[in-house]
Each structure stands twice: as C-alpha cells, then as structure tokens.
XYZ file of C-alpha atoms in Angstrom:
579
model
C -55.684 39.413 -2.220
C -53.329 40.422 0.489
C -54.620 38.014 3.225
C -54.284 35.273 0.403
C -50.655 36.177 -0.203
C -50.064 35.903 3.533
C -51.541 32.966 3.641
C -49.532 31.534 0.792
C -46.246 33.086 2.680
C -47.466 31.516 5.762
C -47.475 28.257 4.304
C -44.165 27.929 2.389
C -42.421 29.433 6.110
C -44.070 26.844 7.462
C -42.869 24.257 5.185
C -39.285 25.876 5.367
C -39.578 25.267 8.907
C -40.238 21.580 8.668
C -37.797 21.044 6.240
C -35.023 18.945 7.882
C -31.954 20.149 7.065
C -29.107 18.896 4.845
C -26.147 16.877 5.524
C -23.467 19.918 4.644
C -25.918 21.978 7.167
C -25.830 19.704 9.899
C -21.831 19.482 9.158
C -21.585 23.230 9.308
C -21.312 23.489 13.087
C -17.988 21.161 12.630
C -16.693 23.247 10.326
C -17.631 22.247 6.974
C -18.368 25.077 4.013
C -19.266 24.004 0.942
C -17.451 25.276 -2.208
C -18.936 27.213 -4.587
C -20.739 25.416 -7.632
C -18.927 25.458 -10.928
C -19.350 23.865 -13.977
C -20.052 20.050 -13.464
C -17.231 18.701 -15.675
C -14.615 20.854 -13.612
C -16.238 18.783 -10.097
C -16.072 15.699 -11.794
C -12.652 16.170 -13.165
C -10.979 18.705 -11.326
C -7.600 20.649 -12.531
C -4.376 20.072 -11.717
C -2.804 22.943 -9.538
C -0.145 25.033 -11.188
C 2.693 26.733 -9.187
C 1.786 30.352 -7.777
C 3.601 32.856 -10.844
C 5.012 34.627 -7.854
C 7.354 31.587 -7.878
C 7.944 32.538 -11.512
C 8.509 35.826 -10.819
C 11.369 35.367 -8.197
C 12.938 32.927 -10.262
C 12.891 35.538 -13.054
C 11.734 32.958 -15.318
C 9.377 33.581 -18.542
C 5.978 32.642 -19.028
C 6.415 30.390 -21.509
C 10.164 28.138 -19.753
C 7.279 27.770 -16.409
C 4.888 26.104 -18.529
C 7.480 23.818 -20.037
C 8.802 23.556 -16.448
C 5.987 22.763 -15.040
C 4.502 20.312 -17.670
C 7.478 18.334 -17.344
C 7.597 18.112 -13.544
C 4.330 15.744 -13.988
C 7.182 12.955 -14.712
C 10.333 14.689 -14.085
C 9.960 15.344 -10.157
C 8.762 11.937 -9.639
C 11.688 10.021 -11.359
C 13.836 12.610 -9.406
C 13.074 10.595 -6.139
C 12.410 7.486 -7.693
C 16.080 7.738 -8.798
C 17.246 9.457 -4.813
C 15.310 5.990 -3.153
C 16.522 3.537 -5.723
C 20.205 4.492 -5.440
C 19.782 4.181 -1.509
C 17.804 0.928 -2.119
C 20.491 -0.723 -4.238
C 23.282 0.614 -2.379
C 25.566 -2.319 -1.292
C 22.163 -4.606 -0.818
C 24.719 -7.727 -0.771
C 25.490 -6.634 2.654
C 25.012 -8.152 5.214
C 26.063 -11.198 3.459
C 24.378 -13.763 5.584
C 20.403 -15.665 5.578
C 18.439 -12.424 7.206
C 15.436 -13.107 9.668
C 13.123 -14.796 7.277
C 15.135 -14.827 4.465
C 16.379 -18.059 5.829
C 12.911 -19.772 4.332
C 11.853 -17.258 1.736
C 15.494 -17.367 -0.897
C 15.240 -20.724 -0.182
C 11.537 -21.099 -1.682
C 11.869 -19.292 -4.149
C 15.183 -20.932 -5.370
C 13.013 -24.202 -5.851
C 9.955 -22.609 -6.958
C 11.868 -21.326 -10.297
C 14.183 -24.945 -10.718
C 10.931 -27.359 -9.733
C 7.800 -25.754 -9.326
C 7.325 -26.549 -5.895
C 8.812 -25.558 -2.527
C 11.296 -28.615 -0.706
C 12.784 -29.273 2.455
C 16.603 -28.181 2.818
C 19.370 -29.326 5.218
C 19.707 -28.024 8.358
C 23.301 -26.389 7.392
C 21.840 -25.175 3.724
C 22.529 -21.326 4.138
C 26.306 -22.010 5.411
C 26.409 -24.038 2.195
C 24.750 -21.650 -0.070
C 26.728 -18.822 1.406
C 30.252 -20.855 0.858
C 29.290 -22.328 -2.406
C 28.409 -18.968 -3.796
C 24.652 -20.254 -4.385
C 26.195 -23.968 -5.855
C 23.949 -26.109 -3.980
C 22.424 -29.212 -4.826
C 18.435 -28.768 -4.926
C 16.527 -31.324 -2.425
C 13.646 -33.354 -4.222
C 11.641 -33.804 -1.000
C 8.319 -31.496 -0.752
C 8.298 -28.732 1.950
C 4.704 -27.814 3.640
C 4.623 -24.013 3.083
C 2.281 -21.755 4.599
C 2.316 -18.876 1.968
C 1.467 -18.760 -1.686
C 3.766 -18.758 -4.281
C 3.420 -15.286 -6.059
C 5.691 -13.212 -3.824
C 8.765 -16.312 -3.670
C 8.218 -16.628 -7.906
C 9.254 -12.901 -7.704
C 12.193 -13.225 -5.526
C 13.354 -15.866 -7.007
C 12.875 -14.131 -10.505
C 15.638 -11.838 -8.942
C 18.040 -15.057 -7.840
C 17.618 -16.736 -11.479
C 19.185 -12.729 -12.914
C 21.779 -12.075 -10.651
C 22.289 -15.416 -8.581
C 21.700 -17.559 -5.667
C 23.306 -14.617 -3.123
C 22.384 -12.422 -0.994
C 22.197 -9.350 -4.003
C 19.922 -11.747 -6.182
C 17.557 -12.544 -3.559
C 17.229 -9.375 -2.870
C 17.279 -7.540 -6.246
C 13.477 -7.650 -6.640
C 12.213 -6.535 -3.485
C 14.692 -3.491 -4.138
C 13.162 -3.057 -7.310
C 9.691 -2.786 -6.546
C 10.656 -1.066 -3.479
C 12.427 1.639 -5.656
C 8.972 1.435 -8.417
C 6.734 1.941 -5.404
C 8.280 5.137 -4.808
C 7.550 5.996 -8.175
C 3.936 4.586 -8.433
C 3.540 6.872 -4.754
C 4.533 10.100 -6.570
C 2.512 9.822 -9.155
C -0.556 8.091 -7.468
C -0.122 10.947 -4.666
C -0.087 14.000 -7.946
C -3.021 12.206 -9.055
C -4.935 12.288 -5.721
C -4.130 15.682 -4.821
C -3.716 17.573 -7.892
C -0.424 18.987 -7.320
C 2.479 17.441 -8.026
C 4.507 18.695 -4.998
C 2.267 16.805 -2.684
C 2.561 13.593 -4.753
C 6.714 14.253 -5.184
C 6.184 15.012 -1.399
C 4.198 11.412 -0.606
C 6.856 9.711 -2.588
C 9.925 11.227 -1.047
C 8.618 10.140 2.685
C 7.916 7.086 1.660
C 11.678 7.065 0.643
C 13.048 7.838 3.982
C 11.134 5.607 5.881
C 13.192 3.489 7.775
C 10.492 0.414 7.577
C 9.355 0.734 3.826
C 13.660 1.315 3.227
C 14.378 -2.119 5.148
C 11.768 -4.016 3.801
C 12.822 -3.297 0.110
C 16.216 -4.897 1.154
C 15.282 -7.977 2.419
C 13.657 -10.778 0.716
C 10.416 -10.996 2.585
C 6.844 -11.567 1.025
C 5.329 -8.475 3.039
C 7.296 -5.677 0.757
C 6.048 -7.733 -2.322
C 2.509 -7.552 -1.286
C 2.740 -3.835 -0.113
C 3.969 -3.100 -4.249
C 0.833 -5.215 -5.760
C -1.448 -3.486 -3.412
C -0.459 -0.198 -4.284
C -0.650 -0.613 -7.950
C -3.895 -1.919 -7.041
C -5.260 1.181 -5.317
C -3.232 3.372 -8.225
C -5.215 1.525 -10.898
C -8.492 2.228 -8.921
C -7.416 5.999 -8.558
C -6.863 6.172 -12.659
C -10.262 4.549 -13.486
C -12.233 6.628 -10.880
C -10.786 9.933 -13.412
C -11.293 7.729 -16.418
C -15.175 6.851 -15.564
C -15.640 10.394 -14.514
C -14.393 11.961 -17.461
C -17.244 9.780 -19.516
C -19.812 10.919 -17.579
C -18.583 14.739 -18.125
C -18.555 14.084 -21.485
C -22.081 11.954 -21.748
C -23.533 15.157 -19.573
C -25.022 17.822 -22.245
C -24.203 21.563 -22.217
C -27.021 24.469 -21.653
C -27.409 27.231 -24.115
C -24.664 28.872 -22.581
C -22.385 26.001 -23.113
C -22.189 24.810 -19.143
C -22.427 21.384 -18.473
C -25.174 21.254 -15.590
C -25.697 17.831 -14.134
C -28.637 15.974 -15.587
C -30.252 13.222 -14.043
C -31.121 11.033 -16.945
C -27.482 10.957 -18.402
C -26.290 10.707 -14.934
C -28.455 7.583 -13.982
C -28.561 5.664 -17.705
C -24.700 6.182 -18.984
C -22.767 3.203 -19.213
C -18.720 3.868 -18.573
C -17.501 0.546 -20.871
C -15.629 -1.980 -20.050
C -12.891 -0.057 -17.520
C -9.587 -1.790 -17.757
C -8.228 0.157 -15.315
C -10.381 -1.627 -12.822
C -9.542 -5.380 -14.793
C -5.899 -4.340 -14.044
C -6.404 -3.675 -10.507
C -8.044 -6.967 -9.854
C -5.276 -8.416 -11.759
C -2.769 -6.773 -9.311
C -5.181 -8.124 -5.890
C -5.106 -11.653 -7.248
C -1.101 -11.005 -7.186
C -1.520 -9.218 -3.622
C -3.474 -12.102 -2.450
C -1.020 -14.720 -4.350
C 1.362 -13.285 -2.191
C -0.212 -13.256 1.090
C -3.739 -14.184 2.404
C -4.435 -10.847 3.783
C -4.848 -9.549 0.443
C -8.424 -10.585 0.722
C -9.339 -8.041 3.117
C -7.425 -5.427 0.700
C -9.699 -6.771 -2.526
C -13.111 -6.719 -0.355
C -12.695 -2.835 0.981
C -11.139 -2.011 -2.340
C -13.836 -3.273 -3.964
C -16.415 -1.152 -1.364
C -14.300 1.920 -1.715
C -14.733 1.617 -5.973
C -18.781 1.288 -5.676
C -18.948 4.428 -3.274
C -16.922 6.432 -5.505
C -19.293 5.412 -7.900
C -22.138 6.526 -6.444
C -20.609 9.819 -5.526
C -19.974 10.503 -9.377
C -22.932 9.784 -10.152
C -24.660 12.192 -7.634
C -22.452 14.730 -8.626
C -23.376 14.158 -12.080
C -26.776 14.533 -11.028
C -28.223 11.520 -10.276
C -31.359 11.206 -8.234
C -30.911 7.523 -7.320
C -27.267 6.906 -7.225
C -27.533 4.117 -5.334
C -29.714 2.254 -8.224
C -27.974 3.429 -11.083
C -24.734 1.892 -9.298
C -26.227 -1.427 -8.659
C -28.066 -1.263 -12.117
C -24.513 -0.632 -14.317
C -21.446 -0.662 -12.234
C -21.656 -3.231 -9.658
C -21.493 -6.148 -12.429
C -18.560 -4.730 -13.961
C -16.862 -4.355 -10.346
C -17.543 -8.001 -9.590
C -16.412 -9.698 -12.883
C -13.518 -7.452 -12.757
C -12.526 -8.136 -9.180
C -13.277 -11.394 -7.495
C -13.189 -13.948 -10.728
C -10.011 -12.148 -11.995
C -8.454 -12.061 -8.509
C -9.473 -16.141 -8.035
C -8.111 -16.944 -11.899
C -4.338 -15.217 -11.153
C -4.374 -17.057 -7.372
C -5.385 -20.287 -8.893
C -2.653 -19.620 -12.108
C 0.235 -19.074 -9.324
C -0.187 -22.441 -8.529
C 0.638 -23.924 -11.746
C 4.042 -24.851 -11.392
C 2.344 -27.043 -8.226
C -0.620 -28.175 -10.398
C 2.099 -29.654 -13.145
C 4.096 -31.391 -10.769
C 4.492 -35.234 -10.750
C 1.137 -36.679 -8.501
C 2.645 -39.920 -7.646
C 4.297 -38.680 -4.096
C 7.318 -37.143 -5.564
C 5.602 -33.871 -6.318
C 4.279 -30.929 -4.323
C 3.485 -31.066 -0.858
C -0.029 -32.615 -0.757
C -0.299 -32.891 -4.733
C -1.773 -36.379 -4.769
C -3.677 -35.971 -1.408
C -6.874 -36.504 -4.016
C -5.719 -39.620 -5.275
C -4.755 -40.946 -1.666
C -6.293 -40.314 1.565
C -8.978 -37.767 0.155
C -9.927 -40.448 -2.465
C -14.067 -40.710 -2.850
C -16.446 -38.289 -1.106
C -18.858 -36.020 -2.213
C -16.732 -34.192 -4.128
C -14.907 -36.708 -6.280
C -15.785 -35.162 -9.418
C -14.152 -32.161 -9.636
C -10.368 -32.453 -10.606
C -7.736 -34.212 -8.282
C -5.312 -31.016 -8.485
C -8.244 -28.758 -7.175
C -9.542 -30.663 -4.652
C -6.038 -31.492 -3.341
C -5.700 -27.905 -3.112
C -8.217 -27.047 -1.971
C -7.007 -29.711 1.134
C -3.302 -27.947 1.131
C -5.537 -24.230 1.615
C -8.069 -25.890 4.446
C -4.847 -26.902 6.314
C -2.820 -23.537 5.647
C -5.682 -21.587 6.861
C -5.698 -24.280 10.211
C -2.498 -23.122 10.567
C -2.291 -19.745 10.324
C -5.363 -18.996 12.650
C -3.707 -21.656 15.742
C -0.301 -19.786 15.194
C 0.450 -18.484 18.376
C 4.326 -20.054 19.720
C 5.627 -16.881 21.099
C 8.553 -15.014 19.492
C 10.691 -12.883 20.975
C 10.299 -9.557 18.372
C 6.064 -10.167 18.277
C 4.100 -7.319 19.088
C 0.931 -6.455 19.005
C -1.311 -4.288 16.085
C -1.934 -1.200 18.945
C 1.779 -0.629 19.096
C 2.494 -0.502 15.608
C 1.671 3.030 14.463
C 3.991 4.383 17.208
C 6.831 1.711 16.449
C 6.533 0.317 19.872
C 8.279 -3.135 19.191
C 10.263 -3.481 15.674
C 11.942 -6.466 14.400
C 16.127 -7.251 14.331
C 16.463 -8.826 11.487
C 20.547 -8.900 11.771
C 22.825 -8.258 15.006
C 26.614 -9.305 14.785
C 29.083 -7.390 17.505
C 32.476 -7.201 15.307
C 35.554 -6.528 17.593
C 37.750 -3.613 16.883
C 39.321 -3.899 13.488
C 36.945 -6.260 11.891
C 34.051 -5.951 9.450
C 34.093 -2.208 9.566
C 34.534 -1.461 13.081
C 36.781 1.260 13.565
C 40.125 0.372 15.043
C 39.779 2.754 17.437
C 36.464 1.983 19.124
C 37.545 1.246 22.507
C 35.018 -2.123 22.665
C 33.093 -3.959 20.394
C 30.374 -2.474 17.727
C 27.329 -3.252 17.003
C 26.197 -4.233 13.242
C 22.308 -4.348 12.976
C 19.234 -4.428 10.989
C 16.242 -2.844 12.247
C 13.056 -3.507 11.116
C 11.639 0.384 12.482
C 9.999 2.910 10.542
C 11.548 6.466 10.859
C 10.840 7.446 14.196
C 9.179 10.693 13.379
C 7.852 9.961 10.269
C 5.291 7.562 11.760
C 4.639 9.857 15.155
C 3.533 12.441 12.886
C 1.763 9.749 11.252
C -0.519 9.378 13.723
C -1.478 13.391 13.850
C -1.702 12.694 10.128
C -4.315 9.668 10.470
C -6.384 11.951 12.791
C -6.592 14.983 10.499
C -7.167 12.625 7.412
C -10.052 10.728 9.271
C -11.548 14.411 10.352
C -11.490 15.888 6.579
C -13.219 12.588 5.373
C -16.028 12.465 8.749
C -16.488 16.633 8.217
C -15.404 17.861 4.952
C -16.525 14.929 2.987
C -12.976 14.469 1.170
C -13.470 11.371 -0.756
C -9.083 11.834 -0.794
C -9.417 11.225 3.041
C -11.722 8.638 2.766
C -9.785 6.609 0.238
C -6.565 6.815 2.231
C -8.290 5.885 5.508
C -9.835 2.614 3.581
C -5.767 1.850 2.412
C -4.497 2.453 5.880
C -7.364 0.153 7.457
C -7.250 -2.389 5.062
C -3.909 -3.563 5.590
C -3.956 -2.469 10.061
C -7.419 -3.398 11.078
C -7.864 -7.168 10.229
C -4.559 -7.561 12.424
C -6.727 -6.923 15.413
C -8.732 -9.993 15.198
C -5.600 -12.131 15.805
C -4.140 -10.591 18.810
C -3.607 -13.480 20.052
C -1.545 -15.202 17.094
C 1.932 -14.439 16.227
C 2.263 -11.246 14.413
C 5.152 -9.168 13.757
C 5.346 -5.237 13.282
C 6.631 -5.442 9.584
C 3.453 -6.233 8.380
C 2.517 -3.086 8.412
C 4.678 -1.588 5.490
C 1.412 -2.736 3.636
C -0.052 0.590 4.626
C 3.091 2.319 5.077
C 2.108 3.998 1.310
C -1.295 5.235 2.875
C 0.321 6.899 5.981
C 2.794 8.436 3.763
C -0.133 9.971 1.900
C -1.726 11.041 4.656
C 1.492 12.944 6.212
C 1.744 14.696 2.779
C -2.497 15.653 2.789
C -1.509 16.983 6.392
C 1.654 19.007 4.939
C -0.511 19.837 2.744
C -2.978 21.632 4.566
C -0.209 23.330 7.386
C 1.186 25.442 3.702
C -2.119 26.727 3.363
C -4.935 26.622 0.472
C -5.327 28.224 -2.536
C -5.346 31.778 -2.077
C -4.023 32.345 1.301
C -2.179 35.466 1.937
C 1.537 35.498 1.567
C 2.010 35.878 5.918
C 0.546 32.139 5.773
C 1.885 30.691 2.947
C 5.411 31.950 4.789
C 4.375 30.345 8.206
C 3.337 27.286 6.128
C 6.254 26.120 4.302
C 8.438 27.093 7.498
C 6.052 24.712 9.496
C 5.870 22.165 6.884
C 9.478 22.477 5.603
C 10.661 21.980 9.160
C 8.781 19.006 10.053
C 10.197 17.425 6.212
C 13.769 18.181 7.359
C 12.980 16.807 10.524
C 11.735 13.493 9.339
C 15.006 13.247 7.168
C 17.322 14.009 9.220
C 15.701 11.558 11.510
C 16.343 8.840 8.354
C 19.826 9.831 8.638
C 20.261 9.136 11.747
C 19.191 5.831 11.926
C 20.658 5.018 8.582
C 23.289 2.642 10.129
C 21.120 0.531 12.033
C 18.946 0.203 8.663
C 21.863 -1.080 6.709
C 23.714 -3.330 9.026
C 26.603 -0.539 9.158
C 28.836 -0.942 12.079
C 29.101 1.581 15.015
C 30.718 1.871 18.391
C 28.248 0.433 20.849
C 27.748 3.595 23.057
C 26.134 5.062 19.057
C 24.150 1.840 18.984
C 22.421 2.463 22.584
C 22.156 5.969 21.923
C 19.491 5.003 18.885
C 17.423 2.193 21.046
C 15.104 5.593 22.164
C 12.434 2.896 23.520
C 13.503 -0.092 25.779
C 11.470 -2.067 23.791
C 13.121 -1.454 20.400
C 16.397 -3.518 22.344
C-alpha cells in the first residue's frame, strides 16, 4: 500500500515537473503578480474607485454630502475642464485675422462645398478679397482637383454658413470639437481607469497642450479627424463594458450566489446587436471621410475590438476563446465596421455625386461618360466609376508627394517636438497691432504649431511605462492606448520620404494624454498604499501637472499669435529647429 502511494506521488511530481509553466509564471521574473480571484462579474465589470474617506474626513464632510459629491463628479469634474479648455479655445479665435497656413485652401473648400457641392478653383488674390469684403465674394464655377475628402471641409464650412465667411466662422467648428474632445477625453479616460480623477486628469492635459490647443483654432482637416477618431475609440471603450456586462449577467451563480466563470455560457452567449460598435464605425467612416489615414485607425480598431473579445470571453471562462470569437463576434465586428465605414465615405460624396455631369460639375464627375467611356467595367454607375478614377488619382498623388517644404519633418522627431509648424509670423513695429510702445525693436506675432514642451517629453516616459504594463502586466488599458497612439504615428513611417508635417500627429495626441495620466497614475500610488507614499505621490505627480501648465503658460503667446518683444520670442525657440 505504501510503495503504491509512492508510486502514485512519484508520478503526479513527475508530471508537475513536466508541466510547462504558465504565461503569468513566466511573466513573474518581470514583475508581474497576479491579483487575487474574485467574483467573475466584478473582473468583467470592475468598480469605479471612490475617493479615500480620509479625504472626507479632512474636509469634515458627512457621509452622506461625499456620496452626493462624488456621484456628481462622474459629470461635474469633466464639464469643469471642458468649460476651462473651451473658454481658452474660443478666446478671441478671430485673431489673427488673416488665411493661416492651410487655411488658405481648407475655408476656401469648404465655403463651396456648402453653396455647390463641390470644391472650385479661386483667384489668386481670393483671401485679400474675402478678408476686405468681410466674406462677400463671388463663388467661382470652375472645379478644383482636391486631394482630401469632403467630411472634414462640410464641417468647417458648417461653422462659416453659422457665423460667416471670416476668420471666427471658419474656425468655430474645429474650436468646438476641440473643446467636446476634451470632454469625450474626461470621460473616456474615467471610463478606462475607473477613477474619475485620472479621466478629469487625461482631459485637463489634453487642454494645455500647446498642439491639440492650436489645432482646435485653425481650420485644418487633421483636428477634425483627431475628434471622429476619438469618439470612435470612446464608442469601442462603452461597448467593450456593455458586452461584458451581458456575459456577467448570462454567467449563472453557485449555491452560494458567486458567479464562477462557466465555459458553456462563456463560449455560446450571443451579446446582440451592439450599437455602440455600429456607432463607432459610423464615426471611422467620418474619420476616414476626413482623411485617408483613417483606414489604418478602422483596421487596428477593428483588431483591438476582437482581442478584447476574446479576453472577455476567457475571463468568462471560455476554453476556446478564439472560436467562440470567430463563431459570434467577428460577423457583427465586420458588418458593423467596414460596410458602415464604406456607406458614410461613399454618402460624403453626395453633394459631388448630384452635381451637373456635363463638364460643369465636380472635378472629374463625367470622367465615365468621357475618356473612361467603355471597358470592362461599364456597367456599374458613371458616378462610381468616375470616382472611383478621382480616388485612383488622389491616392497617385498622395504616395509621389514629396516637393520639399520648409516646416516638414520627419515621424522620429515628432514625439519630442523636434520640428513644429509656423502657421502665422508678422513682426509689428512698436505701437502697432499690440506691440508695446515701449519695446525698443520690433515684436514678433506667431503661431506655433508645438505641443507643450513638457507635456510630450514626459510623453515619451509615459509611452514606455504604458507599453511595459501592457508587455508585463497584461493591462488590456495599456494595450488599448498603445494601439491609439500607433494607429495614428506608425503608418507615417512608411512615407518618410513624402511630405509630412508634425501636426499630424494631434491624431494621437488624445492617446499620449492618456498615457501621461496612466503614468500619474501609477507615481500616486495604488490602492492601499500607506499614507508616506500616497504623500510622495501626489507631490511627484502634482509637481510634474504644475509643471506641464505652467509650461502651457509660457508658451501661450506664441500659440495665439499674441505679440511680444523679440528678445521673449527667441527666448521660447528652446530648439534651433523650432526657428
């Protein structure tokens, strides 16, 4: 009996041996401890994070005012610095009143779009015209050849039909969605991190960055895209909580009442219809309406929705996430992606579509019926296949771009702000257009396309902690703001050799504010810690805060065109190439 026992015992320490061991133990020398197990529906829907009643306490503050203080934060902190960046946004956006950078094509394109459905080729003295005339111009009939769709100029020029053909009206709805993608931040951020300090925190860099701040006062197509693909990602955040909540519900309860996952639930449940994930490929076909490089955003969106699938599931229980994915969510993702996506981009042509097709129309509108007459296509439509002409020769275009430029720069300098963009210089004399009397020289009035200096150096500690706690940890938090931040940088690296401008990145400019706050975040401390390092926390984390605004500050009046003696001017160019 005994020498069978050791036998058996000799066996299973044999097969313990052989045993290869799991992913969290093979993580374990990097760090990585696994939290405790708890019931299912709590790791599939985790709580929101309540202030520490120490707070409460020092405040002197009831029980039951922090409850109602807290429960209202969920909104109230967010609108707090939506309403801080929306009053710096719309302050005295007229200003400069002159054609900006690429404003000089953009106001101009979307000023047809709205009046004739298609873009059309101004005189060469339009903007002093438009300028003088307070917007009174006379619209040209003939078609322009555009290289952008129309989505992001129908929304400026939504802005210009409110408030005017100006300077304020073409920029009215860039400041808008500017200001709303503050607030989509906050809340997107609370959502992510389950705290609403770290989304109010998020939202409030993304307020004082000097890029995201510029680009939400000038009527350029790149701060349009940047607000469609954030409500993108937000929608995707909401229906990853919606879709797990179903499955905590579908999962059944032991005898004791705790949900334990369950593999047949976990594999067979079907999560409906999602219109959270129908509205974020609504807002992708707008991102990609807007500018072509929304079609990376849609294809690692779409990747980064099917692995957070699969890790509900698992968590749920499942023994073949993988198949249960492919089996019921991967149909859904598709129809509610790509064919919605392609139906919006082919709707934002419609005002092109309608046009006249006998020349007098849109650029290339009666291509079909002319020089692309016949072929092996002939059957389908005239509008679609002359489209799909105008598209062939847009995308000729973009990939043999490559005149040089003098504010170009290339994708490896852009996290650390290495070349930015003027947008605006003018050197008013003493006296003039708000240089002080008293200068002793000229000033210098500019607009700077840079982010905040230190928001985006820290940034780049940020990006490196963010892509550790997704590699290590397994934070799918990390991993979703490292897929935002390389969607929109990455794909800028097979075109080093076209033109490409720093501003392009305030597409991502949401994702590295997220990942400054998950770093803030983590120098306060966890749950838990001991008061000594929740103290050395919020110093640390409150210092490098003030630090980025102050930096904001600083550079406020080469943001917003403000004149300055030019000894203050060179005393902000910190990098030689930022002159």
């Amino acid at each position: 009996m005994t020498s069978t026992a050791s036998s058996t015992d000799t066996l299973q320490g044999q097969a313990t041996e052989e045993q290869p061991p799991t992913w969290q133990q093979r993580l374990r020398r990097f760090g990585y401890t696994a939290k405790p197990r708890s019931d299912v529906r709590e790791r599939l829907v985790p709580p929101y994070a309540e202030p520490s009643p120490r707070i409460w306490a020092a405040l002197g503050m009831r029980h039951e005012v922090a409850a109602r203080v807290t429960r209202w934060s969920a909104w109230g902190g967010p609108l707090l610095v939506t309403l801080l960046a929306g009053v710096m946004r719309f302050w005295n956006l007229g200003s400069p009143k002159a054609v900006i950078f690429d404003e000089t094509y953009y106001a101009k394109d979307a000023w047809a779009l709205v009046h004739r459905g298609y873009e059309v080729n101004w005189p060469k003295d339009a903007n002093d015209l438009i300028l003088q005339g307070n917007g009174h111009v006379t619209i040209p009939a003939d078609a322009a050849y555009v290289v952008h769709p129309p989505v992001g100029k129908y929304v400026i020029g939504l802005g210009e039909l409110m408030f005017g053909f100006d300077p304020f009206g073409w920029r009215f709805m860039t400041a808008l969605l500017g200001t709303l993608s503050v607030l989509m931040l906050c809340r997107i951020g609370r959502r992510l991190f389950r705290s609403t300090f770290l989304g109010c925190l998020a939202g409030a860099l993304m307020a004082v960055d000097g890029l995201h701040f510029v680009m939400s006062r000038t009527s350029l197509l790149d701060g349009v895209l940047m607000f469609f693909v954030l409500a993108a990602f937000g929608c995707l955040v909401i229906d990853r909580d919606k879709a797990r909540a179903r499955l905590a519900a579908a999962l059944p309860p032991d005898e004791d009442g705790v949900v334990r996952p369950d593999a047949h639930t976990a594999e067979t449940a079907r999560l409906g219809w999602r219109p959270w994930r129908w509205t974020a490929g609504l807002m992708l076909g707008l991102a990609i309406g807007t500018k072509w490089n929304g079609l990376y955003i849609l294809a690692a969106f779409c990747v980064m929705a099917l692995l957070w699938d699969i890790g509900s599931r698992r968590v749920a229980g499942a023994r073949h996430p993988y198949s249960a994915v492919l089996k019921h969510d991967t149909g859904i993702t598709f129809l509610a992606t790509v064919p919605v996506a392609i139906a919006v981009y082919l709707a934002s042509w419609t005002g092109w579509i309608l046009s006249p097709t006998n020349g007098s129309g849109g650029y290339f509108r009666n291509w079909a019926a002319t020089d692309g007459k016949g072929g092996t296509f002939a059957f389908l439509p005239d509008w679609l296949r002359s489209l799909w002409h105008y598209e062939h020769e847009v995308y000729k275009f973009h990939v043999g771009l490559s005149s040089p430029h003098t504010y170009q720069s290339n994708p490896w300098s852009w996290l650390v702000a290495g070349r930015p963009v003027s947008y605006f210089y003018e050197s008013p004399a003493p006296g003039s257009d708000g240089c002080p009397a008293d200068a002793g020289g000229k000033c210098a009035r500019e607009v700077l396309a840079l982010g905040t200096p230190l928001l985006w150096w820290a940034a780049c500690f940020a990006l490196l902690y963010v892509l550790w706690r997704w590699a290590f940890r397994r934070d799918w938090r990390a991993g979703a703001i490292a897929c935002g931040i390389a969607a929109g940088y990455l794909p800028w690296f097979m075109y080093q050799e076209r033109t490409i401008f720093y501003f392009y990145a305030v597409v991502f400019v949401p994702f590295l504010c997220l990942a400054v706050a998950m770093m803030t975040g983590a120098i306060l401390g966890p749950p838990g810690s001991s008061e000594r390092r929740r103290v050395a926390g919020a110093a640390g984390a409150g210092v490098l805060v003030l630090l980025i605004a102050w930096n904001f500050i600083y550079f406020w009046p080469i943001y917003t065109g403000t004149a300055i003696p030019i000894d203050q001017w060179r005393s902000r160019m910190w990098l030689d190439t930022w002159v």
